[in-house]
XYZ file of C-alpha atoms in Angstrom:
486
model
C 0.000 0.000 0.000
C 1.303 3.449 -0.919
C 1.072 6.446 1.385
C 1.155 10.013 0.141
C 0.822 13.580 1.277
C -2.689 14.917 0.791
C -2.115 18.658 0.921
C -2.437 19.972 -2.659
C -1.304 23.568 -2.203
C 1.509 24.456 0.197
C 2.445 27.839 1.516
C 5.791 26.696 2.909
C 8.878 25.045 1.318
C 8.323 21.717 3.077
C 9.081 19.388 0.144
C 12.731 18.319 0.310
C 14.680 16.779 -2.551
C 17.988 15.087 -1.735
C 20.474 14.200 -4.454
C 23.787 12.690 -3.391
C 26.754 14.244 -5.188
C 28.316 11.990 -7.871
C 27.229 9.123 -5.639
C 29.079 6.084 -7.029
C 32.297 8.022 -7.653
C 32.136 9.766 -4.275
C 31.607 6.410 -2.523
C 34.668 5.022 -4.292
C 36.758 8.025 -3.246
C 35.638 7.632 0.368
C 36.509 3.948 0.226
C 39.919 4.407 -1.406
C 42.256 7.035 0.120
C 44.463 7.125 -2.976
C 41.527 8.368 -5.101
C 40.439 11.271 -2.903
C 40.597 14.512 -4.860
C 41.324 12.576 -8.068
C 39.263 12.080 -11.235
C 37.191 8.885 -10.860
C 34.873 7.365 -13.461
C 32.551 4.461 -12.636
C 30.814 2.380 -15.282
C 31.129 -0.437 -17.778
C 34.708 -0.837 -18.973
C 34.053 -2.862 -22.128
C 34.078 -1.422 -25.669
C 30.397 -0.541 -25.330
C 30.520 0.515 -21.704
C 28.965 3.785 -20.586
C 29.713 6.128 -17.689
C 27.458 5.570 -14.676
C 28.945 8.389 -12.587
C 31.926 10.722 -12.877
C 33.478 12.560 -9.951
C 33.509 16.344 -10.100
C 37.248 16.178 -10.735
C 36.505 14.116 -13.869
C 33.692 16.439 -14.957
C 36.227 19.225 -15.339
C 37.454 17.331 -18.419
C 33.936 17.039 -19.845
C 33.145 13.509 -18.641
C 29.510 12.979 -17.661
C 26.968 10.236 -16.998
C 25.698 8.177 -19.969
C 28.774 9.093 -22.031
C 30.426 6.203 -23.907
C 33.362 5.010 -21.828
C 35.687 5.168 -24.845
C 34.959 8.897 -25.170
C 35.514 9.417 -21.438
C 38.943 7.774 -21.685
C 39.887 10.141 -24.496
C 38.810 13.175 -22.462
C 40.366 12.058 -19.164
C 43.039 9.438 -19.885
C 44.570 9.708 -16.410
C 41.348 9.184 -14.457
C 40.722 6.026 -12.416
C 38.219 3.810 -14.249
C 36.309 1.426 -11.981
C 33.605 -1.213 -12.297
C 30.559 -0.492 -10.077
C 30.106 -2.241 -6.719
C 26.336 -2.468 -6.469
C 26.029 -4.061 -3.025
C 28.385 -1.463 -1.539
C 26.342 1.422 -2.940
C 23.083 -0.129 -1.728
C 24.489 -0.404 1.802
C 25.273 3.332 1.856
C 21.915 4.142 0.267
C 20.125 2.228 3.030
C 21.884 4.393 5.624
C 20.876 7.599 3.827
C 17.260 6.484 3.383
C 17.093 5.627 7.090
C 18.063 9.213 7.895
C 15.314 10.497 5.603
C 12.722 8.256 7.224
C 13.747 9.622 10.602
C 12.541 12.994 9.324
C 9.197 11.883 7.889
C 7.100 8.794 7.131
C 6.652 10.148 3.601
C 9.888 9.402 1.736
C 9.748 8.744 -2.008
C 13.007 7.171 -3.231
C 13.727 7.778 -6.913
C 16.980 5.815 -7.042
C 19.803 4.742 -4.742
C 20.965 8.338 -4.337
C 17.861 10.486 -4.759
C 14.571 10.960 -2.890
C 11.742 13.348 -2.046
C 10.666 13.926 1.565
C 7.477 15.554 2.862
C 8.835 17.395 5.899
C 5.412 18.649 6.943
C 4.017 15.126 7.260
C 6.722 14.241 9.757
C 6.446 17.458 11.728
C 10.058 18.266 10.870
C 9.179 21.583 9.224
C 6.228 23.938 8.826
C 7.779 27.182 7.544
C 10.870 28.390 5.707
C 13.133 28.584 8.740
C 12.273 25.142 10.112
C 12.622 23.662 6.600
C 16.066 25.189 6.184
C 17.168 23.900 9.577
C 15.905 20.404 8.697
C 17.896 20.490 5.450
C 21.069 21.695 7.167
C 20.732 19.016 9.845
C 20.115 16.295 7.256
C 23.220 17.173 5.280
C 25.294 17.143 8.466
C 23.885 13.756 9.493
C 24.600 12.258 6.071
C 28.195 13.426 6.263
C 28.543 12.087 9.820
C 27.071 8.675 9.017
C 28.545 8.037 5.562
C 31.304 10.588 5.086
C 29.609 11.618 1.812
C 27.944 14.844 0.716
C 24.479 15.451 -0.673
C 22.721 18.474 -2.120
C 19.308 19.539 -0.810
C 16.534 21.494 -2.487
C 13.536 22.848 -0.554
C 10.364 24.215 -2.105
C 6.583 24.022 -1.993
C 6.439 21.373 -4.757
C 8.403 18.396 -6.039
C 9.308 20.045 -9.328
C 10.764 23.109 -7.663
C 12.523 21.124 -4.934
C 14.335 19.141 -7.603
C 15.275 22.314 -9.480
C 16.587 23.734 -6.200
C 18.768 20.699 -5.514
C 20.285 21.015 -8.998
C 21.151 24.628 -8.231
C 22.639 23.528 -4.908
C 25.148 21.098 -6.420
C 27.629 20.153 -5.274
C 27.329 19.931 -1.501
C 24.879 22.760 -0.987
C 21.348 23.740 -0.013
C 18.924 25.983 -1.910
C 15.481 27.001 -0.631
C 12.894 28.525 -2.973
C 10.595 30.838 -1.058
C 6.898 30.507 -1.923
C 5.818 33.420 -4.097
C 9.152 33.685 -5.906
C 8.722 30.619 -8.110
C 7.543 32.258 -11.338
C 10.217 34.943 -11.337
C 12.817 32.251 -10.653
C 11.610 30.012 -13.484
C 11.071 32.711 -16.113
C 14.703 33.064 -17.343
C 15.434 29.329 -17.155
C 15.663 27.112 -20.224
C 12.528 25.170 -21.136
C 14.665 22.050 -20.649
C 14.513 22.762 -16.914
C 10.900 21.561 -16.773
C 10.121 17.844 -16.349
C 8.903 16.352 -19.619
C 10.946 18.643 -21.879
C 13.584 16.465 -23.473
C 15.852 17.209 -26.446
C 13.127 16.679 -29.066
C 10.496 18.821 -27.322
C 13.125 21.431 -26.499
C 14.176 21.682 -30.160
C 10.536 21.882 -31.261
C 9.894 24.791 -28.884
C 13.130 26.521 -29.824
C 12.216 26.446 -33.513
C 8.978 28.182 -32.535
C 10.948 30.897 -30.760
C 10.347 29.553 -27.241
C 13.629 29.071 -25.395
C 12.811 30.031 -21.792
C 10.079 29.198 -19.327
C 8.957 32.829 -19.397
C 8.546 32.680 -23.178
C 6.499 29.521 -22.720
C 4.106 31.393 -20.425
C 3.911 34.293 -22.905
C 3.048 31.885 -25.733
C -0.001 30.790 -23.790
C -1.628 27.466 -23.021
C -3.489 27.308 -26.327
C -0.317 27.599 -28.364
C 1.424 24.910 -26.317
C -1.540 22.572 -26.769
C -1.486 23.210 -30.522
C 2.237 22.491 -30.706
C 2.559 19.597 -28.271
C -0.878 18.033 -27.930
C -3.543 18.442 -25.279
C -2.086 16.437 -22.399
C 1.531 17.542 -22.842
C 0.648 21.157 -23.551
C -1.622 21.506 -20.506
C 0.949 19.846 -18.219
C 3.886 21.969 -19.366
C 1.931 25.206 -19.159
C 0.960 24.398 -15.565
C 4.597 23.674 -14.683
C 5.721 26.900 -16.377
C 3.378 28.677 -13.962
C 5.033 26.758 -11.075
C 1.895 24.676 -10.548
C 2.779 21.184 -9.377
C 0.522 19.444 -6.874
C 2.034 15.968 -7.179
C 2.191 14.432 -3.693
C 5.192 12.771 -2.102
C 4.364 9.067 -2.336
C 5.955 6.592 0.070
C 6.340 2.870 -0.635
C 5.860 3.378 -4.350
C 4.431 0.247 -5.908
C 6.862 -1.751 -8.008
C 5.421 -2.256 -11.479
C 7.995 -4.683 -12.858
C 11.248 -6.490 -12.172
C 13.758 -6.859 -14.993
C 17.408 -7.435 -15.836
C 19.333 -6.877 -19.040
C 22.867 -7.109 -20.400
C 24.633 -5.243 -23.187
C 27.362 -7.293 -24.861
C 30.778 -6.013 -25.856
C 30.564 -7.963 -29.115
C 27.333 -8.776 -30.965
C 26.168 -12.343 -30.357
C 25.546 -14.166 -33.626
C 25.308 -17.746 -32.384
C 21.629 -18.588 -31.836
C 22.478 -21.189 -29.197
C 24.455 -18.575 -27.241
C 21.498 -16.184 -27.468
C 19.207 -18.869 -26.064
C 21.611 -19.583 -23.220
C 21.877 -15.887 -22.374
C 18.097 -15.562 -22.204
C 17.929 -18.518 -19.818
C 20.601 -16.972 -17.603
C 18.802 -13.635 -17.571
C 15.541 -15.354 -16.655
C 17.240 -16.934 -13.650
C 18.664 -13.580 -12.552
C 15.265 -11.956 -12.931
C 13.630 -14.595 -10.723
C 16.304 -14.169 -8.053
C 15.535 -10.463 -7.945
C 11.783 -11.172 -7.988
C 12.055 -13.545 -5.037
C 14.349 -11.170 -3.202
C 11.534 -8.600 -3.308
C 8.975 -11.176 -2.138
C 7.012 -10.852 -5.378
C 5.659 -12.950 -8.227
C 4.295 -11.956 -11.642
C 2.015 -13.008 -14.474
C 3.586 -11.360 -17.522
C 6.992 -12.384 -18.867
C 8.736 -9.820 -21.081
C 11.655 -10.365 -23.474
C 13.706 -7.457 -24.822
C 16.077 -7.838 -27.779
C 18.207 -5.054 -29.262
C 19.643 -6.131 -32.585
C 22.852 -5.235 -34.410
C 21.161 -2.253 -36.117
C 19.941 -0.816 -32.770
C 16.333 -1.785 -33.488
C 14.676 -2.983 -30.262
C 11.990 -5.659 -30.087
C 9.839 -6.374 -27.038
C 7.697 -9.500 -26.707
C 5.497 -10.559 -23.788
C 3.403 -13.494 -22.621
C 0.837 -13.473 -19.805
C 0.498 -16.630 -17.707
C -2.641 -17.974 -16.043
C -1.473 -16.847 -12.627
C 1.469 -15.169 -10.873
C 4.639 -17.213 -10.493
C 8.169 -16.992 -9.152
C 9.133 -20.403 -10.520
C 12.435 -20.072 -12.431
C 11.545 -22.974 -14.738
C 8.282 -21.289 -15.734
C 9.981 -17.960 -16.438
C 12.752 -19.657 -18.419
C 10.247 -21.564 -20.526
C 8.141 -18.479 -21.243
C 11.236 -16.452 -22.177
C 12.360 -19.258 -24.506
C 8.952 -19.295 -26.213
C 9.133 -15.550 -26.722
C 12.636 -15.826 -28.192
C 11.376 -18.400 -30.712
C 9.363 -15.594 -32.327
C 12.334 -13.222 -32.673
C 14.737 -13.152 -35.607
C 18.284 -12.657 -34.299
C 19.977 -12.958 -37.688
C 22.694 -10.353 -37.984
C 23.548 -10.337 -34.289
C 22.257 -9.219 -30.903
C 23.796 -6.428 -28.786
C 21.376 -6.426 -25.818
C 19.054 -8.952 -24.163
C 16.667 -8.470 -21.278
C 14.081 -10.494 -19.357
C 11.439 -8.957 -17.120
C 8.349 -9.861 -15.127
C 5.362 -7.530 -14.684
C 1.802 -7.887 -13.426
C 3.300 -8.288 -9.971
C 1.664 -9.789 -6.895
C 2.786 -10.730 -3.403
C 1.675 -14.344 -3.776
C 2.347 -17.264 -6.134
C 0.108 -19.762 -7.844
C 1.009 -23.215 -9.082
C 1.647 -22.913 -12.790
C 0.224 -25.545 -15.106
C 2.676 -24.914 -17.931
C 5.770 -26.329 -16.234
C 6.378 -30.009 -16.911
C 8.990 -32.152 -15.209
C 10.888 -32.886 -18.422
C 11.002 -29.205 -19.350
C 12.259 -28.297 -15.887
C 15.082 -30.808 -16.165
C 15.995 -29.536 -19.630
C 16.008 -25.935 -18.398
C 18.248 -26.888 -15.480
C 20.728 -28.446 -17.896
C 20.731 -25.271 -20.015
C 21.360 -23.071 -16.977
C 24.136 -25.384 -15.808
C 25.774 -24.948 -19.216
C 25.603 -21.177 -18.865
C 27.085 -21.222 -15.372
C 29.946 -23.369 -16.652
C 30.979 -20.482 -18.921
C 32.364 -18.499 -16.011
C 31.534 -16.248 -13.048
C 29.504 -13.062 -13.165
C 30.406 -9.437 -12.600
C 28.306 -7.363 -10.225
C 26.896 -4.031 -11.407
C 24.427 -1.683 -9.685
C 21.710 -3.565 -11.565
C 23.000 -7.064 -10.819
C 25.473 -9.522 -12.364
C 26.587 -9.211 -15.983
C 28.669 -11.434 -18.228
C 32.120 -9.944 -18.568
C 33.145 -11.830 -21.688
C 36.659 -12.539 -20.428
C 38.532 -15.596 -19.303
C 37.563 -16.873 -15.816
C 41.077 -16.372 -14.389
C 41.043 -12.695 -15.360
C 37.379 -12.162 -14.584
C 37.739 -12.290 -10.813
C 39.889 -9.184 -10.823
C 37.685 -6.253 -11.836
C 39.093 -2.711 -11.455
C 37.874 -1.209 -8.200
C 36.671 -4.453 -6.655
C 37.857 -5.621 -3.250
C 40.459 -8.309 -2.560
C 42.259 -9.739 0.446
C 45.803 -11.075 0.569
C 46.771 -13.637 3.184
C 49.674 -11.485 4.417
C 49.047 -7.954 3.151
C 45.380 -7.689 4.088
C 42.611 -5.741 2.344
C 43.067 -3.958 -0.970
C 41.431 -3.206 -4.297
C 42.193 -4.054 -7.894
C 43.823 -1.299 -9.933
C 44.012 -3.384 -13.080
C 44.657 -6.821 -14.532
C 45.793 -8.484 -17.746
C 48.326 -10.860 -19.238
C 48.055 -13.145 -16.234
C 48.814 -10.372 -13.706
C 46.691 -8.351 -11.294
C 47.784 -5.079 -9.666
C 46.424 -4.356 -6.187
C 46.607 -1.282 -3.963
C 46.465 -2.223 -0.278
C 44.461 0.361 1.649
C 41.209 0.699 3.574
C 38.737 3.586 4.109
C 40.481 4.449 7.383
C 44.109 3.976 6.300
C 46.681 6.208 4.666
C 47.295 5.904 0.924
C 48.376 2.300 0.406
C 51.188 0.631 -1.477
C 50.811 -1.176 -4.803
C 51.798 -4.777 -5.524
C 51.433 -7.019 -8.575
C 50.599 -10.752 -8.449
C 49.828 -13.628 -10.740
C 46.072 -13.929 -11.283
C 46.176 -17.453 -9.846
C 48.131 -16.501 -6.701
C 46.660 -18.711 -3.941
C 47.146 -15.994 -1.310
C 44.878 -13.527 -3.153
C 41.077 -13.786 -3.133
C 38.042 -11.574 -3.830
C 36.662 -9.894 -0.686
C 33.585 -8.040 0.537
C 33.722 -4.209 0.614
C 34.661 -2.661 3.944
C 32.069 -0.299 5.479
C 32.655 3.432 5.611
C 32.857 3.807 9.393
C 32.404 7.410 10.470
C 32.291 8.836 13.981
C 30.089 11.336 15.748
C 31.612 14.254 17.679
C 31.362 12.182 20.885
C 33.654 9.545 19.325
C 31.007 6.841 18.975
C 30.638 5.033 15.640
C 28.093 6.702 13.376
C 26.681 3.318 12.391
C 25.511 0.516 14.613
C 27.673 -2.468 15.461
C 26.473 -4.409 12.434
C 27.026 -1.468 10.110
C 23.362 -1.553 9.163
C 22.186 1.975 9.779
C 22.633 5.319 11.427
C 22.978 5.761 15.131
C 22.358 9.500 15.277
C 21.613 11.127 18.576
C 18.087 11.985 19.715
C 16.451 15.133 18.386
C 14.404 17.688 20.137
C 10.724 17.572 19.325
C 9.546 19.974 16.649
C 6.217 21.417 17.694
C 4.891 24.536 16.079
């Protein structure tokens, strides 16, 4: 069940938007002393990899999110290029979200590093001054608990709070006073408004509308004529700073999916089939981890020419049976022509429920056959973890264990992280979040004293010297707050 704020019109800036600064890259810098103050780029490192996050030091060179990794390397050849550590980022995100929920029961996460908070619902703020104090205190708590920085925007609506947090970056706080919204928006680019992407922005620009103020001057009728009724009405309202969308907690999950992009197009049909089976298994693991089941199986195929096909099949009832999902995905693949090669595959489940129902499609022989196929896939080698889950690396198993940025432990030298590997060698820097800059050593990839390790937590301390996380490292242990009555 979702909970939301019910107040449509606010007269105080009590909607807070938090956006952690360059989250993945900042987490890596906090974890690795040798990277602090240096250019760090996190993302896929293969030929078709893209940038997930770039530190502000890397952005100076023009590197940004969603940029092809090959282009990033040309712009910043001396930056540290790391593979994401999804579980590590989720652990920090859980700590941040716990701090937000201490402020209000109405927290709407948008991603691992971004969320809206209704401060009024939690009694944390009721006017501009109390909202500002809540934002200042939140940023201080985040730094104390995680050692990371986040930017905060405060306004009377979600749209404006998000705009404010963008203005606050990095490591700042901006509050938009009610009554000043239209004058603030007027000189801004139309691209500032939600729903105005490159295509819509170009369309408006060709009509002589480049700013939000010019959008208002054009009038609602003109926007409807240009963009259609629904889009035109919505954008005109936003240009007038009208946004009554509530903060919604416990947003309902609509689907669970996984996908992989391959460094080299897959031409072998048998390999494509095996990949789909592996993705189906990953999807079910994620589905079960969320305590869900689903009725509709979805297959996504992006071909060599970038054309994308989506096929779906709806079952008689919800399931979380891996054999059933594998079989449905295989049936969907039978209807797709993969001649010419495949660059991306994905499997998803929608029509979600919190219960399962025995599925009549799965037969014992088919289950056994599916298990054999999955066993064949697993024999190909281990998987690489990304923020979205494992992904096939496409490299030899001996090299695959040593991914740049990932954690290792040496029997004598202790904890470290991989700086690079190749030609049967792996280079490791031995340091921890609390150590000085560590020394670098190189080993054979099959060195028996070297093994992959779990990430170390970012242990921070409060002014009283106590750890800022509990003994298990599971969440914040911030001190009690004074009550906030009006």
